[in-house]
Amino acid sequence: MSKSEGGRAMNIPWAKPYLDEAESKEINDCLRSGWYAMGPRVKQLEETVKKLVSVKQTVAVNSGTAALDVALKILGIKPGDEVIVPAMTYIATVNAVLYQCATPVFADIEEETYNISPADIEKKITKKTKCIIAIDYAGQGAAYNEIQKIAKKHKLYLIEDGAPGFGGKYQGRDLCTFGDIATTSFHMAKIFTTIEGGMVFTNNARYAEAARIIRSQGEDPHKKYFHPRLGHNYRMSDLHAAIGIAQLGRFAKILNKRKEIAGFYTEAMKNTGEIKLPAVRKGDASAWFLYPVLVNKRDKVRTYLAERGIATNVSWPMPVYRQKFYQAYKHKIAPVAERVTKSVLCLPLYYEMTGDEQNYVVETLIKAVKEA
Ligand SMILES: Cc1ncc(COP(=O)(O)O)c(C=O)c1O
């Protein structure tokens, strides 16, 4: 806890799920129902989300990482295949490629959206390339018009890792509906949460059927203890789904509030030359999972904020190929990702954030940047 200069005690997290009586009620109803593992509530969550994002098939799983693993398995990605991934992403995107014993190939990111660069994807395609994974950094869609064209031209699969994107739109179309298969995460830091959880989205009924089989030990969903293929235990529980069902009731409200806070940040800092603000492509609606700014001496600025009760998030501190484990993989330097990971700082953003807290973040950040 720290005091602002006006004497207010501040303890501002970078993210905070919005949970209240609605979640308690759904959890209690689930507990009283006598069914807690994957069952009717998971089905209800899948059906509701399906309508929300206008996709034909949704399959709930127990994490965004599981969703990515399922997606790559459905598409038959195998050892020796190359999968093009953004150099700047959460490690889960790339780990899922290694789970298939396939080879991740890192493409650089765009200067403005920090999403995978279509021009660099083209440069990274070889005879072994089978798939592209794009993420929706901070809640904004990757350049799907261009990426889809590349995928089509080179006959590559496309996966949208929409872990940060759920709730956003790219050129009017809902995120988590792009590519052959899209995935998301419902981890507790996300805008919409089941605490831990994830989902697979597709318009292909065969893929959805395969996802249901893989998530439940490879079992035929219509024939208990018959296993046509290898699978995992990636099932979401009904208790987790109950939380999601409660969240869905106020998802629009949550999205609006995040947009409002992002709008406030942008307006309040638009004239501060030293802070690079996030740019949203014309025609897009970011889900505002994160509000990423670029600042010099990021770590110093971050410490200054932390000492004054403001938590921030660094998504992410280095390109994935610099992580110890990934250094064994051949890679080319991604100059934009190198630069952005050195200066990116994601500001606090959550539903219950007060006007006072928002003002305090802006005032303190401006001071931090001046003093750094
Ligand atoms: C881009 C990206 N992909 C995948 C994941 C993995 O999701 P989960 O933590 O639910 O496994 C995350 C989580 O933050 C993410 O940011």
mmCIF file of C-alpha atoms and ligand atoms in Angstrom:
data_model
loop_
_atom_site.group_PDB
_atom_site.id
_atom_site.type_symbol
_atom_site.label_atom_id
_atom_site.label_comp_id
_atom_site.label_asym_id
_atom_site.label_seq_id
_atom_site.Cartn_x
_atom_site.Cartn_y
_atom_site.Cartn_z
ATOM 1 C CA MET A 1 0.000 0.000 0.000
ATOM 2 C CA SER A 2 1.334 3.433 -0.869
ATOM 3 C CA LYS A 3 0.019 6.962 -0.448
ATOM 4 C CA SER A 4 -0.502 9.271 -3.398
ATOM 5 C CA GLU A 5 0.530 12.878 -2.968
ATOM 6 C CA GLY A 6 -3.004 13.839 -2.021
ATOM 7 C CA GLY A 7 -2.669 11.407 0.892
ATOM 8 C CA ARG A 8 -4.855 8.704 -0.663
ATOM 9 C CA ALA A 9 -3.762 5.144 0.068
ATOM 10 C CA MET A 10 -3.287 3.375 -3.241
ATOM 11 C CA ASN A 11 -2.855 -0.281 -3.972
ATOM 12 C CA ILE A 12 -3.670 -0.715 -7.626
ATOM 13 C CA PRO A 13 -3.368 -4.152 -9.248
ATOM 14 C CA TRP A 14 -2.706 -4.432 -12.982
ATOM 15 C CA ALA A 15 -5.683 -6.761 -13.396
ATOM 16 C CA LYS A 16 -8.578 -7.874 -11.232
ATOM 17 C CA PRO A 17 -11.436 -10.165 -12.189
ATOM 18 C CA TYR A 18 -14.916 -8.783 -11.610
ATOM 19 C CA LEU A 19 -16.668 -11.387 -9.484
ATOM 20 C CA ASP A 20 -19.680 -10.794 -7.251
ATOM 21 C CA GLU A 21 -22.946 -12.340 -6.038
ATOM 22 C CA ALA A 22 -23.806 -13.555 -9.534
ATOM 23 C CA GLU A 23 -20.770 -15.896 -9.511
ATOM 24 C CA SER A 24 -21.523 -17.006 -5.919
ATOM 25 C CA LYS A 25 -25.077 -17.842 -6.908
ATOM 26 C CA GLU A 26 -24.045 -19.839 -9.985
ATOM 27 C CA ILE A 27 -21.403 -21.741 -7.967
ATOM 28 C CA ASN A 28 -23.896 -22.500 -5.201
ATOM 29 C CA ASP A 29 -26.495 -23.637 -7.706
ATOM 30 C CA CYS A 30 -23.869 -25.922 -9.247
ATOM 31 C CA LEU A 31 -22.870 -27.324 -5.845
ATOM 32 C CA ARG A 32 -26.490 -28.025 -5.000
ATOM 33 C CA SER A 33 -27.116 -29.614 -8.383
ATOM 34 C CA GLY A 34 -24.896 -32.593 -7.519
ATOM 35 C CA TRP A 35 -22.936 -32.359 -10.811
ATOM 36 C CA TYR A 36 -19.538 -30.642 -10.691
ATOM 37 C CA ALA A 37 -17.352 -32.153 -13.416
ATOM 38 C CA MET A 38 -17.885 -31.434 -17.137
ATOM 39 C CA GLY A 39 -21.638 -31.485 -17.722
ATOM 40 C CA PRO A 40 -24.643 -29.254 -18.395
ATOM 41 C CA ARG A 41 -22.976 -25.992 -17.360
ATOM 42 C CA VAL A 42 -20.041 -26.518 -19.710
ATOM 43 C CA LYS A 43 -22.589 -27.166 -22.478
ATOM 44 C CA GLN A 44 -24.494 -24.002 -21.541
ATOM 45 C CA LEU A 45 -21.306 -21.940 -21.593
ATOM 46 C CA GLU A 46 -20.373 -23.356 -25.021
ATOM 47 C CA GLU A 47 -23.838 -22.646 -26.441
ATOM 48 C CA THR A 48 -23.927 -19.067 -25.125
ATOM 49 C CA VAL A 49 -20.403 -18.191 -26.271
ATOM 50 C CA LYS A 50 -21.160 -19.682 -29.701
ATOM 51 C CA LYS A 51 -23.938 -17.114 -30.191
ATOM 52 C CA LEU A 52 -21.902 -14.308 -28.678
ATOM 53 C CA VAL A 53 -19.047 -14.584 -31.182
ATOM 54 C CA SER A 54 -21.025 -15.939 -34.150
ATOM 55 C CA VAL A 55 -19.162 -19.180 -34.686
ATOM 56 C CA LYS A 56 -20.636 -22.593 -35.469
ATOM 57 C CA GLN A 57 -18.739 -24.728 -32.937
ATOM 58 C CA THR A 58 -17.281 -24.100 -29.491
ATOM 59 C CA VAL A 59 -15.501 -26.643 -27.298
ATOM 60 C CA ALA A 60 -14.590 -25.641 -23.733
ATOM 61 C CA VAL A 61 -11.316 -26.884 -22.251
ATOM 62 C CA ASN A 62 -9.415 -26.229 -19.026
ATOM 63 C CA SER A 63 -6.894 -23.652 -20.310
ATOM 64 C CA GLY A 64 -5.895 -21.575 -23.293
ATOM 65 C CA THR A 65 -2.773 -23.721 -23.579
ATOM 66 C CA ALA A 66 -4.884 -26.871 -23.791
ATOM 67 C CA ALA A 67 -6.980 -25.188 -26.504
ATOM 68 C CA LEU A 68 -3.826 -24.506 -28.563
ATOM 69 C CA ASP A 69 -2.577 -28.056 -28.101
ATOM 70 C CA VAL A 70 -5.948 -29.401 -29.230
ATOM 71 C CA ALA A 71 -5.974 -27.076 -32.274
ATOM 72 C CA LEU A 72 -2.525 -28.182 -33.452
ATOM 73 C CA LYS A 73 -3.411 -31.842 -32.920
ATOM 74 C CA ILE A 74 -6.629 -31.509 -34.906
ATOM 75 C CA LEU A 75 -4.698 -29.995 -37.809
ATOM 76 C CA GLY A 76 -2.238 -32.894 -37.678
ATOM 77 C CA ILE A 77 0.877 -30.823 -36.983
ATOM 78 C CA LYS A 78 3.674 -33.338 -36.567
ATOM 79 C CA PRO A 79 7.426 -33.637 -35.947
ATOM 80 C CA GLY A 80 9.411 -31.844 -38.641
ATOM 81 C CA ASP A 81 6.602 -29.409 -39.502
ATOM 82 C CA GLU A 82 7.345 -25.711 -39.126
ATOM 83 C CA VAL A 83 4.845 -23.424 -37.459
ATOM 84 C CA ILE A 84 5.269 -19.660 -37.781
ATOM 85 C CA VAL A 85 4.616 -17.861 -34.494
ATOM 86 C CA PRO A 86 5.015 -14.254 -33.332
ATOM 87 C CA ALA A 87 8.405 -13.574 -31.710
ATOM 88 C CA MET A 88 6.548 -11.620 -29.034
ATOM 89 C CA THR A 89 3.880 -13.747 -27.423
ATOM 90 C CA TYR A 90 3.154 -15.629 -24.227
ATOM 91 C CA ILE A 91 5.252 -18.761 -24.049
ATOM 92 C CA ALA A 92 2.148 -20.976 -24.246
ATOM 93 C CA THR A 93 1.682 -20.158 -27.959
ATOM 94 C CA VAL A 94 5.086 -21.626 -28.727
ATOM 95 C CA ASN A 95 5.084 -24.416 -26.140
ATOM 96 C CA ALA A 96 2.026 -25.833 -27.886
ATOM 97 C CA VAL A 97 4.116 -26.154 -31.071
ATOM 98 C CA LEU A 98 6.766 -28.097 -29.172
ATOM 99 C CA TYR A 99 4.128 -30.408 -27.710
ATOM 100 C CA GLN A 100 3.748 -31.675 -31.310
ATOM 101 C CA CYS A 101 7.560 -31.969 -31.638
ATOM 102 C CA ALA A 102 7.159 -29.466 -34.476
ATOM 103 C CA THR A 103 9.514 -26.521 -35.023
ATOM 104 C CA PRO A 104 8.550 -22.965 -34.088
ATOM 105 C CA VAL A 105 9.744 -20.311 -36.543
ATOM 106 C CA PHE A 106 9.623 -16.797 -35.133
ATOM 107 C CA ALA A 107 8.275 -13.915 -37.199
ATOM 108 C CA ASP A 108 8.668 -10.305 -36.154
ATOM 109 C CA ILE A 109 5.783 -8.090 -35.062
ATOM 110 C CA GLU A 110 4.237 -4.950 -36.546
ATOM 111 C CA GLU A 111 5.411 -1.538 -35.364
ATOM 112 C CA GLU A 112 1.950 -0.305 -34.429
ATOM 113 C CA THR A 113 -0.163 -3.234 -33.189
ATOM 114 C CA TYR A 114 2.688 -5.458 -31.903
ATOM 115 C CA ASN A 115 0.970 -8.363 -33.651
ATOM 116 C CA ILE A 116 2.700 -10.767 -36.033
ATOM 117 C CA SER A 117 3.883 -9.025 -39.201
ATOM 118 C CA PRO A 118 2.390 -10.409 -42.450
ATOM 119 C CA ALA A 119 5.482 -9.248 -44.375
ATOM 120 C CA ASP A 120 7.756 -11.194 -42.040
ATOM 121 C CA ILE A 121 5.509 -14.281 -42.155
ATOM 122 C CA GLU A 122 6.071 -14.384 -45.944
ATOM 123 C CA LYS A 123 9.836 -14.258 -45.400
ATOM 124 C CA LYS A 124 9.730 -17.179 -42.972
ATOM 125 C CA ILE A 125 7.782 -19.638 -45.164
ATOM 126 C CA THR A 126 9.692 -22.733 -46.281
ATOM 127 C CA LYS A 127 8.697 -26.086 -47.782
ATOM 128 C CA LYS A 128 8.228 -27.383 -44.243
ATOM 129 C CA THR A 129 5.820 -24.663 -43.113
ATOM 130 C CA LYS A 130 2.403 -26.064 -42.253
ATOM 131 C CA CYS A 131 0.738 -23.511 -40.052
ATOM 132 C CA ILE A 132 0.717 -19.898 -38.870
ATOM 133 C CA ILE A 133 -0.344 -18.915 -35.367
ATOM 134 C CA ALA A 134 -1.314 -15.270 -34.875
ATOM 135 C CA ILE A 135 -2.242 -13.746 -31.528
ATOM 136 C CA ASP A 136 -4.480 -10.750 -30.766
ATOM 137 C CA TYR A 137 -1.997 -8.716 -28.764
ATOM 138 C CA ALA A 138 -3.546 -6.702 -25.930
ATOM 139 C CA GLY A 139 -7.016 -7.429 -27.342
ATOM 140 C CA GLN A 140 -6.512 -6.208 -30.910
ATOM 141 C CA GLY A 141 -6.737 -8.552 -33.870
ATOM 142 C CA ALA A 142 -3.717 -9.419 -35.981
ATOM 143 C CA ALA A 143 -3.798 -8.304 -39.645
ATOM 144 C CA TYR A 144 -6.141 -11.143 -40.598
ATOM 145 C CA ASN A 145 -7.014 -9.901 -44.101
ATOM 146 C CA GLU A 146 -3.366 -10.107 -45.111
ATOM 147 C CA ILE A 147 -2.550 -13.210 -43.061
ATOM 148 C CA GLN A 148 -5.508 -15.153 -44.458
ATOM 149 C CA LYS A 149 -4.360 -14.324 -47.999
ATOM 150 C CA ILE A 150 -0.866 -15.601 -47.231
ATOM 151 C CA ALA A 151 -2.241 -18.786 -45.650
ATOM 152 C CA LYS A 152 -4.435 -19.417 -48.689
ATOM 153 C CA LYS A 153 -1.688 -18.690 -51.192
ATOM 154 C CA HIS A 154 0.774 -21.067 -49.530
ATOM 155 C CA LYS A 155 -1.852 -23.632 -48.444
ATOM 156 C CA LEU A 156 -1.072 -23.196 -44.759
ATOM 157 C CA TYR A 157 -3.312 -23.649 -41.780
ATOM 158 C CA LEU A 158 -4.048 -20.593 -39.672
ATOM 159 C CA ILE A 159 -4.751 -20.644 -35.943
ATOM 160 C CA GLU A 160 -5.924 -17.519 -34.154
ATOM 161 C CA ASP A 161 -4.574 -17.602 -30.605
ATOM 162 C CA GLY A 162 -7.253 -15.277 -29.308
ATOM 163 C CA ALA A 163 -6.259 -15.605 -25.638
ATOM 164 C CA PRO A 164 -6.066 -11.817 -25.320
ATOM 165 C CA GLY A 165 -8.719 -11.050 -27.947
ATOM 166 C CA PHE A 166 -12.021 -12.491 -26.720
ATOM 167 C CA GLY A 167 -14.589 -9.687 -26.950
ATOM 168 C CA GLY A 168 -12.744 -7.632 -29.565
ATOM 169 C CA LYS A 169 -13.469 -7.168 -33.266
ATOM 170 C CA TYR A 170 -11.273 -7.064 -36.355
ATOM 171 C CA GLN A 171 -12.804 -4.977 -39.156
ATOM 172 C CA GLY A 172 -16.275 -5.601 -37.724
ATOM 173 C CA ARG A 173 -15.888 -9.358 -37.259
ATOM 174 C CA ASP A 174 -15.613 -10.958 -33.820
ATOM 175 C CA LEU A 175 -12.187 -12.091 -32.730
ATOM 176 C CA CYS A 176 -11.872 -15.808 -31.949
ATOM 177 C CA THR A 177 -13.522 -16.585 -35.301
ATOM 178 C CA PHE A 178 -10.469 -16.287 -37.589
ATOM 179 C CA GLY A 179 -8.382 -19.072 -39.060
ATOM 180 C CA ASP A 180 -9.167 -22.763 -39.397
ATOM 181 C CA ILE A 181 -9.385 -22.909 -35.622
ATOM 182 C CA ALA A 182 -9.319 -20.140 -33.020
ATOM 183 C CA THR A 183 -8.617 -20.511 -29.318
ATOM 184 C CA THR A 184 -8.900 -18.386 -26.227
ATOM 185 C CA SER A 185 -8.023 -18.364 -22.534
ATOM 186 C CA PHE A 186 -10.410 -17.703 -19.672
ATOM 187 C CA HIS A 187 -7.629 -17.385 -17.072
ATOM 188 C CA MET A 188 -8.453 -15.077 -14.152
ATOM 189 C CA ALA A 189 -6.412 -12.164 -15.512
ATOM 190 C CA LYS A 190 -8.502 -12.148 -18.694
ATOM 191 C CA ILE A 191 -11.470 -9.874 -19.360
ATOM 192 C CA PHE A 192 -13.851 -12.791 -19.209
ATOM 193 C CA THR A 193 -12.924 -15.547 -16.817
ATOM 194 C CA THR A 194 -13.702 -19.015 -15.548
ATOM 195 C CA ILE A 195 -10.576 -18.611 -13.319
ATOM 196 C CA GLU A 196 -8.750 -21.267 -15.354
ATOM 197 C CA GLY A 197 -10.205 -22.296 -18.682
ATOM 198 C CA GLY A 198 -10.152 -21.925 -22.415
ATOM 199 C CA MET A 199 -12.090 -22.585 -25.572
ATOM 200 C CA VAL A 200 -11.676 -23.903 -29.108
ATOM 201 C CA PHE A 201 -13.717 -22.155 -31.838
ATOM 202 C CA THR A 202 -14.291 -23.419 -35.369
ATOM 203 C CA ASN A 203 -16.849 -23.486 -38.153
ATOM 204 C CA ASN A 204 -15.767 -27.022 -39.050
ATOM 205 C CA ALA A 205 -17.932 -29.710 -37.402
ATOM 206 C CA ARG A 206 -15.255 -32.395 -37.929
ATOM 207 C CA TYR A 207 -12.670 -30.306 -36.104
ATOM 208 C CA ALA A 208 -15.107 -29.707 -33.247
ATOM 209 C CA GLU A 209 -15.815 -33.420 -32.940
ATOM 210 C CA ALA A 210 -12.052 -34.103 -32.834
ATOM 211 C CA ALA A 211 -11.636 -31.402 -30.158
ATOM 212 C CA ARG A 212 -14.292 -33.077 -27.988
ATOM 213 C CA ILE A 213 -12.502 -36.408 -28.354
ATOM 214 C CA ILE A 214 -9.030 -35.018 -27.615
ATOM 215 C CA ARG A 215 -10.153 -33.051 -24.538
ATOM 216 C CA SER A 216 -11.490 -36.186 -22.886
ATOM 217 C CA GLN A 217 -8.787 -38.861 -23.098
ATOM 218 C CA GLY A 218 -9.468 -39.576 -26.762
ATOM 219 C CA GLU A 219 -12.820 -41.047 -25.818
ATOM 220 C CA ASP A 220 -15.661 -41.295 -28.302
ATOM 221 C CA PRO A 221 -18.166 -38.754 -26.889
ATOM 222 C CA HIS A 222 -21.003 -41.149 -27.768
ATOM 223 C CA LYS A 223 -19.396 -44.365 -26.436
ATOM 224 C CA LYS A 224 -17.908 -44.404 -22.937
ATOM 225 C CA TYR A 225 -14.508 -46.123 -22.537
ATOM 226 C CA PHE A 226 -13.989 -46.418 -26.306
ATOM 227 C CA HIS A 227 -10.930 -44.418 -27.345
ATOM 228 C CA PRO A 228 -10.388 -43.984 -31.089
ATOM 229 C CA ARG A 229 -7.340 -41.735 -30.593
ATOM 230 C CA LEU A 230 -4.870 -40.440 -28.042
ATOM 231 C CA GLY A 231 -6.207 -37.620 -25.915
ATOM 232 C CA HIS A 232 -5.731 -35.720 -22.679
ATOM 233 C CA ASN A 233 -7.755 -34.687 -19.701
ATOM 234 C CA TYR A 234 -8.461 -31.133 -20.860
ATOM 235 C CA ARG A 235 -12.040 -31.073 -19.568
ATOM 236 C CA MET A 236 -13.456 -27.922 -18.028
ATOM 237 C CA SER A 237 -15.454 -28.545 -14.838
ATOM 238 C CA ASP A 238 -19.033 -27.383 -14.404
ATOM 239 C CA LEU A 239 -17.903 -25.344 -11.383
ATOM 240 C CA HIS A 240 -15.573 -23.329 -13.602
ATOM 241 C CA ALA A 241 -18.222 -23.046 -16.299
ATOM 242 C CA ALA A 242 -20.658 -21.709 -13.656
ATOM 243 C CA ILE A 243 -18.353 -18.731 -13.116
ATOM 244 C CA GLY A 244 -18.258 -18.106 -16.862
ATOM 245 C CA ILE A 245 -22.045 -18.261 -17.113
ATOM 246 C CA ALA A 246 -22.330 -15.531 -14.468
ATOM 247 C CA GLN A 247 -19.685 -13.448 -16.265
ATOM 248 C CA LEU A 248 -21.521 -13.661 -19.567
ATOM 249 C CA GLY A 249 -24.442 -11.775 -18.022
ATOM 250 C CA ARG A 250 -22.359 -8.641 -17.765
ATOM 251 C CA PHE A 251 -19.729 -9.106 -20.442
ATOM 252 C CA ALA A 252 -20.931 -6.132 -22.498
ATOM 253 C CA LYS A 253 -20.715 -3.918 -19.404
ATOM 254 C CA ILE A 254 -17.162 -5.126 -18.702
ATOM 255 C CA LEU A 255 -16.067 -4.478 -22.295
ATOM 256 C CA ASN A 256 -17.551 -0.982 -22.254
ATOM 257 C CA LYS A 257 -15.876 -0.057 -19.009
ATOM 258 C CA ARG A 258 -12.502 -1.221 -20.323
ATOM 259 C CA LYS A 259 -12.985 0.827 -23.470
ATOM 260 C CA GLU A 260 -13.811 3.845 -21.304
ATOM 261 C CA ILE A 261 -10.667 3.443 -19.191
ATOM 262 C CA ALA A 262 -8.498 2.954 -22.297
ATOM 263 C CA GLY A 263 -10.114 6.080 -23.790
ATOM 264 C CA PHE A 264 -9.319 8.005 -20.615
ATOM 265 C CA TYR A 265 -5.671 6.909 -20.679
ATOM 266 C CA THR A 266 -5.329 7.871 -24.339
ATOM 267 C CA GLU A 267 -6.922 11.287 -23.853
ATOM 268 C CA ALA A 268 -4.952 12.029 -20.679
ATOM 269 C CA MET A 269 -1.574 11.094 -22.179
ATOM 270 C CA LYS A 270 -1.958 12.077 -25.826
ATOM 271 C CA ASN A 271 0.387 15.032 -25.479
ATOM 272 C CA THR A 272 3.134 13.296 -23.535
ATOM 273 C CA GLY A 273 5.709 12.694 -26.220
ATOM 274 C CA GLU A 274 7.838 10.319 -24.132
ATOM 275 C CA ILE A 275 5.034 7.766 -23.745
ATOM 276 C CA LYS A 276 4.065 5.839 -26.878
ATOM 277 C CA LEU A 277 0.379 5.016 -26.625
ATOM 278 C CA PRO A 278 -1.280 1.959 -28.175
ATOM 279 C CA ALA A 279 -2.702 2.451 -31.641
ATOM 280 C CA VAL A 280 -5.951 0.797 -32.695
ATOM 281 C CA ARG A 281 -6.355 0.076 -36.406
ATOM 282 C CA LYS A 282 -9.240 1.956 -38.088
ATOM 283 C CA GLY A 283 -12.300 -0.284 -38.162
ATOM 284 C CA ASP A 284 -11.184 -2.456 -35.225
ATOM 285 C CA ALA A 285 -12.484 -2.683 -31.675
ATOM 286 C CA SER A 286 -9.877 -3.775 -29.185
ATOM 287 C CA ALA A 287 -11.097 -5.873 -26.275
ATOM 288 C CA TRP A 288 -8.596 -3.826 -24.220
ATOM 289 C CA PHE A 289 -7.218 -6.804 -22.378
ATOM 290 C CA LEU A 290 -4.097 -4.693 -21.899
ATOM 291 C CA TYR A 291 -3.211 -1.030 -22.271
ATOM 292 C CA PRO A 292 0.425 -1.261 -23.439
ATOM 293 C CA VAL A 293 2.581 1.864 -23.522
ATOM 294 C CA LEU A 294 6.216 2.075 -24.610
ATOM 295 C CA VAL A 295 8.581 4.023 -22.363
ATOM 296 C CA ASN A 296 12.336 4.434 -22.099
ATOM 297 C CA LYS A 297 13.995 2.949 -19.009
ATOM 298 C CA ARG A 298 10.945 0.739 -18.559
ATOM 299 C CA ASP A 299 12.251 -1.175 -15.548
ATOM 300 C CA LYS A 300 13.046 2.042 -13.667
ATOM 301 C CA VAL A 301 9.619 3.454 -14.492
ATOM 302 C CA ARG A 302 8.007 0.210 -13.382
ATOM 303 C CA THR A 303 9.823 0.275 -10.033
ATOM 304 C CA TYR A 304 8.852 3.933 -9.513
ATOM 305 C CA LEU A 305 5.200 2.996 -10.040
ATOM 306 C CA ALA A 306 5.437 -0.097 -7.825
ATOM 307 C CA GLU A 307 6.899 1.988 -4.995
ATOM 308 C CA ARG A 308 3.833 4.176 -5.248
ATOM 309 C CA GLY A 309 1.315 1.341 -5.095
ATOM 310 C CA ILE A 310 0.784 0.800 -8.821
ATOM 311 C CA ALA A 311 1.287 -2.690 -10.228
ATOM 312 C CA THR A 312 1.995 -3.030 -13.937
ATOM 313 C CA ASN A 313 2.474 -5.943 -16.268
ATOM 314 C CA VAL A 314 5.233 -6.570 -18.789
ATOM 315 C CA SER A 315 3.805 -8.632 -21.602
ATOM 316 C CA TRP A 316 6.406 -9.713 -22.449
ATOM 317 C CA PRO A 317 9.962 -9.057 -21.214
ATOM 318 C CA MET A 318 11.761 -10.687 -24.158
ATOM 319 C CA PRO A 319 11.067 -12.360 -27.501
ATOM 320 C CA VAL A 320 10.279 -16.022 -26.852
ATOM 321 C CA TYR A 321 13.461 -17.160 -28.639
ATOM 322 C CA ARG A 322 15.484 -15.494 -25.846
ATOM 323 C CA GLN A 323 13.873 -17.607 -23.132
ATOM 324 C CA LYS A 324 16.455 -20.043 -21.832
ATOM 325 C CA PHE A 325 14.626 -23.095 -23.025
ATOM 326 C CA TYR A 326 14.167 -21.728 -26.554
ATOM 327 C CA GLN A 327 17.756 -20.721 -27.129
ATOM 328 C CA ALA A 328 18.402 -24.187 -28.506
ATOM 329 C CA TYR A 329 16.046 -23.418 -31.410
ATOM 330 C CA LYS A 330 17.393 -21.745 -34.498
ATOM 331 C CA HIS A 331 16.013 -18.253 -34.918
ATOM 332 C CA LYS A 332 16.597 -14.930 -36.607
ATOM 333 C CA ILE A 333 16.535 -11.723 -34.559
ATOM 334 C CA ALA A 334 13.176 -9.955 -34.687
ATOM 335 C CA PRO A 335 14.198 -6.277 -34.372
ATOM 336 C CA VAL A 336 10.752 -4.848 -33.621
ATOM 337 C CA ALA A 337 10.030 -7.484 -30.981
ATOM 338 C CA GLU A 338 13.474 -6.814 -29.472
ATOM 339 C CA ARG A 339 12.673 -3.113 -29.177
ATOM 340 C CA VAL A 340 9.099 -3.446 -27.957
ATOM 341 C CA THR A 341 9.899 -6.058 -25.290
ATOM 342 C CA LYS A 342 12.502 -3.678 -23.832
ATOM 343 C CA SER A 343 10.052 -0.812 -23.404
ATOM 344 C CA VAL A 344 6.530 -2.205 -23.113
ATOM 345 C CA LEU A 345 4.598 -1.586 -19.915
ATOM 346 C CA CYS A 346 0.952 -2.515 -19.477
ATOM 347 C CA LEU A 347 -1.022 -0.205 -17.214
ATOM 348 C CA PRO A 348 -3.659 -1.241 -14.670
ATOM 349 C CA LEU A 349 -6.999 -1.922 -16.323
ATOM 350 C CA TYR A 350 -9.970 -3.585 -14.619
ATOM 351 C CA TYR A 351 -13.704 -3.141 -14.317
ATOM 352 C CA GLU A 352 -13.781 -1.722 -10.810
ATOM 353 C CA MET A 353 -11.013 0.811 -11.396
ATOM 354 C CA THR A 354 -12.122 4.195 -10.057
ATOM 355 C CA GLY A 355 -11.614 7.601 -11.681
ATOM 356 C CA ASP A 356 -9.258 8.486 -8.816
ATOM 357 C CA GLU A 357 -7.157 5.429 -9.509
ATOM 358 C CA GLN A 358 -7.028 6.172 -13.228
ATOM 359 C CA ASN A 359 -5.926 9.770 -12.565
ATOM 360 C CA TYR A 360 -3.317 8.591 -10.088
ATOM 361 C CA VAL A 361 -1.861 6.119 -12.605
ATOM 362 C CA VAL A 362 -1.559 8.813 -15.274
ATOM 363 C CA GLU A 363 -0.075 11.442 -12.921
ATOM 364 C CA THR A 364 2.412 8.977 -11.476
ATOM 365 C CA LEU A 365 3.425 7.572 -14.852
ATOM 366 C CA ILE A 366 4.092 11.043 -16.251
ATOM 367 C CA LYS A 367 6.270 11.840 -13.212
ATOM 368 C CA ALA A 368 8.014 8.472 -13.454
ATOM 369 C CA VAL A 369 8.921 9.024 -17.085
ATOM 370 C CA LYS A 370 10.259 12.518 -16.347
ATOM 371 C CA GLU A 371 12.345 11.325 -13.400
ATOM 372 C CA ALA A 372 13.633 8.073 -14.939
HETATM 373 C C1 LIG B 1 -1.218 -15.189 -26.205
HETATM 374 C C2 LIG B 1 -1.556 -16.250 -25.206
HETATM 375 N N1 LIG B 1 -1.705 -17.514 -25.614
HETATM 376 C C3 LIG B 1 -2.007 -18.505 -24.769
HETATM 377 C C4 LIG B 1 -2.200 -18.260 -23.423
HETATM 378 C C5 LIG B 1 -2.428 -19.414 -22.499
HETATM 379 O O1 LIG B 1 -3.620 -19.386 -21.788
HETATM 380 P P1 LIG B 1 -3.756 -20.168 -20.405
HETATM 381 O O2 LIG B 1 -2.983 -19.424 -19.382
HETATM 382 O O3 LIG B 1 -5.235 -20.159 -20.142
HETATM 383 O O4 LIG B 1 -3.239 -21.548 -20.610
HETATM 384 C C6 LIG B 1 -2.079 -16.944 -22.944
HETATM 385 C C7 LIG B 1 -2.289 -16.658 -21.516
HETATM 386 O O5 LIG B 1 -2.138 -15.552 -21.040
HETATM 387 C C8 LIG B 1 -1.739 -15.915 -23.845
HETATM 388 O O6 LIG B 1 -1.557 -14.650 -23.449
#
